[in-house]
CSV table of C-alpha atoms in Angstrom, one decimal:
chain,number,residue,atom,x,y,z
A,934,MET,CA,0.0,0.1,0.0
A,935,GLY,CA,0.9,3.6,-0.6
A,936,ASP,CA,-0.5,6.8,0.7
A,937,PHE,CA,-0.1,10.5,1.0
A,938,ALA,CA,-1.9,13.4,2.7
A,939,ALA,CA,-3.5,16.5,1.4
A,940,ASP,CA,-5.7,19.1,3.1
A,941,GLY,CA,-8.2,17.2,5.2
A,942,SER,CA,-7.8,14.0,3.2
A,943,ALA,CA,-5.7,11.0,2.5
A,944,TYR,CA,-5.0,9.5,-0.9
A,945,VAL,CA,-4.4,5.7,-0.9
A,946,THR,CA,-3.4,3.1,-3.4
A,947,TRP,CA,-2.8,-0.7,-3.1
A,948,ASN,CA,-2.3,-3.8,-5.1
A,949,PRO,CA,-5.5,-5.8,-5.4
A,950,SER,CA,-5.4,-9.4,-4.1
A,951,TYR,CA,-5.4,-12.0,-6.9
A,952,VAL,CA,-7.1,-14.5,-4.5
A,953,ASP,CA,-10.8,-13.7,-4.5
A,954,GLY,CA,-12.2,-16.9,-3.2
A,955,GLY,CA,-14.0,-17.6,-6.5
A,956,SER,CA,-16.1,-14.4,-6.4
A,957,PRO,CA,-14.9,-11.2,-8.0
A,958,VAL,CA,-14.3,-8.3,-5.7
A,959,THR,CA,-17.1,-5.8,-6.0
A,960,SER,CA,-15.8,-2.9,-3.7
A,961,TYR,CA,-13.1,-1.8,-1.4
A,962,THR,CA,-13.5,0.0,1.8
A,963,VAL,CA,-10.6,2.3,2.9
A,964,THR,CA,-10.4,3.4,6.6
A,965,ALA,CA,-8.3,6.0,8.1
A,966,THR,CA,-7.9,6.3,11.9
A,967,ASN,CA,-5.9,8.4,14.4
A,968,GLY,CA,-7.0,6.4,17.4
A,969,THR,CA,-10.0,8.5,18.4
A,970,HIS,CA,-11.3,9.7,15.0
A,971,THR,CA,-12.2,7.1,12.2
A,972,VAL,CA,-13.3,7.7,8.7
A,973,SER,CA,-14.1,5.1,6.0
A,974,THR,CA,-15.0,5.4,2.4
A,975,THR,CA,-16.2,2.6,0.0
A,976,VAL,CA,-15.2,2.7,-3.7
A,977,PRO,CA,-16.7,0.3,-6.4
A,978,ALA,CA,-13.9,-2.2,-7.7
A,979,ALA,CA,-14.6,-0.9,-11.2
A,980,ARG,CA,-13.8,2.6,-10.3
A,981,TYR,CA,-10.6,1.6,-8.4
A,982,LYS,CA,-9.5,-0.4,-11.5
A,983,ARG,CA,-9.8,2.8,-13.6
A,984,THR,CA,-8.2,5.3,-11.2
A,985,ALA,CA,-5.9,3.1,-9.1
A,986,TYR,CA,-6.5,5.2,-6.0
A,987,ALA,CA,-9.1,6.2,-3.4
A,988,VAL,CA,-9.6,9.3,-1.3
A,989,VAL,CA,-10.7,9.5,2.3
A,990,ASP,CA,-12.0,13.0,3.1
A,991,GLY,CA,-13.1,14.5,6.4
A,992,LEU,CA,-9.7,14.0,8.3
A,993,THR,CA,-8.4,16.4,10.9
A,994,ASN,CA,-5.3,18.4,9.8
A,995,GLY,CA,-2.2,18.1,11.9
A,996,THR,CA,-3.1,14.5,13.2
A,997,PRO,CA,-1.4,11.3,11.9
A,998,TYR,CA,-3.7,8.7,10.4
A,999,THR,CA,-3.0,5.1,9.6
A,1000,VAL,CA,-5.0,3.6,6.6
A,1001,THR,CA,-6.2,0.0,6.0
A,1002,VAL,CA,-8.3,-1.5,3.2
A,1003,THR,CA,-10.7,-4.3,3.1
A,1004,ALA,CA,-12.1,-5.9,0.0
A,1005,ARG,CA,-15.8,-7.2,-0.5
A,1006,ASN,CA,-17.4,-9.7,-2.9
A,1007,ARG,CA,-20.7,-11.6,-2.7
A,1008,VAL,CA,-19.3,-14.0,-0.1
A,1009,GLY,CA,-18.4,-11.3,2.5
A,1010,GLN,CA,-15.6,-9.0,3.5
A,1011,SER,CA,-11.9,-9.7,3.7
A,1012,GLU,CA,-9.5,-9.2,6.7
A,1013,ARG,CA,-8.0,-5.7,7.0
A,1014,SER,CA,-4.8,-5.1,5.2
A,1015,LEU,CA,-1.7,-4.2,7.0
A,1016,PRO,CA,-1.7,-0.6,7.6
A,1017,ALA,CA,0.1,1.9,5.3
A,1018,ALA,CA,2.7,4.2,6.7
A,1019,PRO,CA,1.0,7.0,8.7
A,1020,VAL,CA,0.3,10.2,7.0
A,1021,THR,CA,-0.6,13.7,8.4
A,1022,PRO,CA,-3.1,15.9,6.6
A,1023,THR,CA,-2.3,19.5,6.5
A,1024,ALA,CA,-3.5,22.8,5.0
A,1025,ASP,CA,0.0,24.3,5.3
A,1026,GLY,CA,1.3,23.4,1.9
A,1027,SER,CA,2.9,25.9,-0.2
A,1028,GLY,CA,0.2,25.5,-2.8
A,1029,ALA,CA,2.9,24.5,-5.4
A,1030,LEU,CA,1.5,22.8,-8.5
A,1031,PRO,CA,3.1,20.3,-10.7
A,1032,ALA,CA,5.5,21.3,-13.4
A,1033,VAL,CA,4.8,21.0,-17.1
A,1034,SER,CA,5.0,17.5,-18.6
A,1035,THR,CA,8.0,17.0,-20.9
A,1036,GLY,CA,8.9,15.1,-24.1
A,1037,VAL,CA,5.4,15.6,-25.6
A,1038,LYS,CA,5.0,13.8,-29.0
A,1039,VAL,CA,2.2,12.9,-31.3
A,1040,ASN,CA,1.9,10.4,-34.1
A,1041,ALA,CA,-1.3,10.5,-36.2
A,1042,GLU,CA,-3.3,8.1,-38.3
A,1043,ALA,CA,-6.3,9.3,-40.3
A,1044,THR,CA,-8.7,8.9,-37.3
A,1045,ALA,CA,-6.5,8.5,-34.3
A,1046,ALA,CA,-3.4,10.0,-32.6
A,1047,ARG,CA,-1.1,8.4,-30.2
A,1048,LEU,CA,0.2,10.8,-27.6
A,1049,SER,CA,3.3,10.2,-25.5
A,1050,TRP,CA,4.9,12.3,-22.7
A,1051,THR,CA,7.2,12.1,-19.6
A,1052,PRO,CA,5.8,13.1,-16.1
A,1053,PRO,CA,6.7,16.5,-14.8
A,1054,LYS,CA,10.2,16.7,-13.1
A,1055,THR,CA,8.6,18.2,-10.0
A,1056,THR,CA,5.2,17.6,-8.6
A,1057,GLY,CA,4.6,20.4,-6.2
A,1058,ASP,CA,3.0,19.7,-2.8
A,1059,THR,CA,1.4,16.3,-3.7
A,1060,PRO,CA,2.0,13.5,-6.3
A,1061,VAL,CA,0.5,13.3,-9.7
A,1062,ILE,CA,-2.8,11.4,-9.8
A,1063,GLY,CA,-3.8,11.9,-13.4
A,1064,TYR,CA,-3.4,14.0,-16.5
A,1065,ARG,CA,-6.1,16.0,-18.4
A,1066,ILE,CA,-5.8,16.0,-22.2
A,1067,THR,CA,-7.7,18.8,-23.9
A,1068,VAL,CA,-8.3,18.2,-27.6
A,1069,SER,CA,-8.9,21.2,-30.0
A,1070,ASP,CA,-12.2,19.7,-31.1
A,1071,GLY,CA,-13.6,20.5,-27.6
A,1072,ARG,CA,-13.1,17.2,-25.9
A,1073,THR,CA,-11.3,16.6,-22.5
A,1074,VAL,CA,-10.0,13.3,-21.6
A,1075,THR,CA,-9.0,12.5,-18.1
A,1076,VAL,CA,-6.1,10.0,-17.8
A,1077,THR,CA,-6.0,7.9,-14.6
A,1078,GLY,CA,-4.8,4.5,-13.7
A,1079,ARG,CA,-1.8,2.4,-12.2
A,1080,ASP,CA,0.6,3.5,-14.9
A,1081,VAL,CA,0.0,7.1,-13.9
A,1082,LEU,CA,1.0,6.4,-10.2
A,1083,VAL,CA,4.0,4.1,-11.1
A,1084,ALA,CA,5.3,6.5,-13.8
A,1085,GLN,CA,5.7,9.5,-11.5
A,1086,PRO,CA,8.6,8.4,-9.3
A,1087,ARG,CA,10.3,6.6,-12.1
A,1088,ALA,CA,9.9,9.3,-14.7
A,1089,LYS,CA,8.4,6.5,-16.9
A,1090,GLY,CA,6.9,7.6,-20.2
A,1091,MET,CA,3.0,7.8,-20.5
A,1092,LEU,CA,1.2,6.9,-23.7
A,1093,ARG,CA,-2.5,7.3,-24.6
A,1094,VAL,CA,-4.4,7.0,-28.0
A,1095,ILE,CA,-7.1,9.5,-28.8
A,1096,GLY,CA,-9.6,8.3,-31.3
A,1097,LYS,CA,-12.5,9.7,-33.2
A,1098,LEU,CA,-10.5,12.1,-35.2
A,1099,ARG,CA,-11.2,13.3,-38.7
A,1100,PRO,CA,-8.9,12.8,-41.7
A,1101,SER,CA,-6.9,15.8,-43.1
A,1102,THR,CA,-7.8,17.8,-40.1
A,1103,ALA,CA,-5.4,19.9,-37.8
A,1104,TYR,CA,-5.5,19.2,-34.1
A,1105,THR,CA,-3.8,20.5,-31.0
A,1106,PHE,CA,-3.6,18.5,-27.8
A,1107,SER,CA,-2.8,20.0,-24.5
A,1108,ILE,CA,-1.7,17.8,-21.6
A,1109,ALA,CA,-1.6,18.9,-17.9
A,1110,ALA,CA,-0.8,17.0,-14.8
A,1111,LEU,CA,-3.3,16.7,-12.0
A,1112,THR,CA,-2.6,16.5,-8.3
A,1113,ALA,CA,-4.6,16.8,-5.0
A,1114,THR,CA,-3.2,20.4,-5.0
A,1115,GLY,CA,-4.4,21.3,-8.4
A,1116,THR,CA,-3.7,21.3,-12.1
A,1117,GLY,CA,-0.4,22.1,-13.5
A,1118,PRO,CA,0.5,24.0,-16.8
A,1119,SER,CA,-0.2,22.5,-20.1
A,1120,ALA,CA,2.2,21.2,-22.6
A,1121,GLU,CA,0.9,21.3,-26.2
A,1122,VAL,CA,1.6,19.5,-29.4
A,1123,SER,CA,0.0,19.8,-32.9
A,1124,VAL,CA,-0.6,17.6,-35.7
A,1125,THR,CA,-2.5,17.2,-39.0
A,1126,THR,CA,-4.1,13.8,-39.5
A,1127,PRO,CA,-3.4,12.2,-42.9
A,1128,SER,CA,-6.1,11.7,-45.4
A,1129,GLY,CA,-8.0,8.4,-45.0
């Protein structure tokens, strides 16, 4: 398990168990406690698969919390996980946002474009938990998942394919890192799709 604190909250990630007792996991419950104050949140397994993190809100700033996770399927609830390292929510951060993503490239086909980039060299007050891709045709795509969380400390390259493009059309893509603190500056790249 891994976790970090933000203002009044804790962000938690874990590796799901591969042993489900013959019934798929349907939800996870994340519990944060400081010994006297306990807060829990339940997230559907499908959402966790998409985002790879959960947020526990309503925590008291300045107090250390330990976090555990349980899984639930149609048979029942699992034992609690081992606790993650204690984290202390705070409102005293500098407000620093992530830097701009680097190495942004695009390769286009007639109806799709493959975007690649490297995570920001600095994340600001909190780690990167996602990316926002803005397409010049008006769409916004939010990128989350385990590869986002793993890529950050290793500066591992990210890759996403944007479909539903039109042939022989100019597009601009803007990529910005998302953290619990806020959204960083955008890096832009442009391309014209080839004819069909």
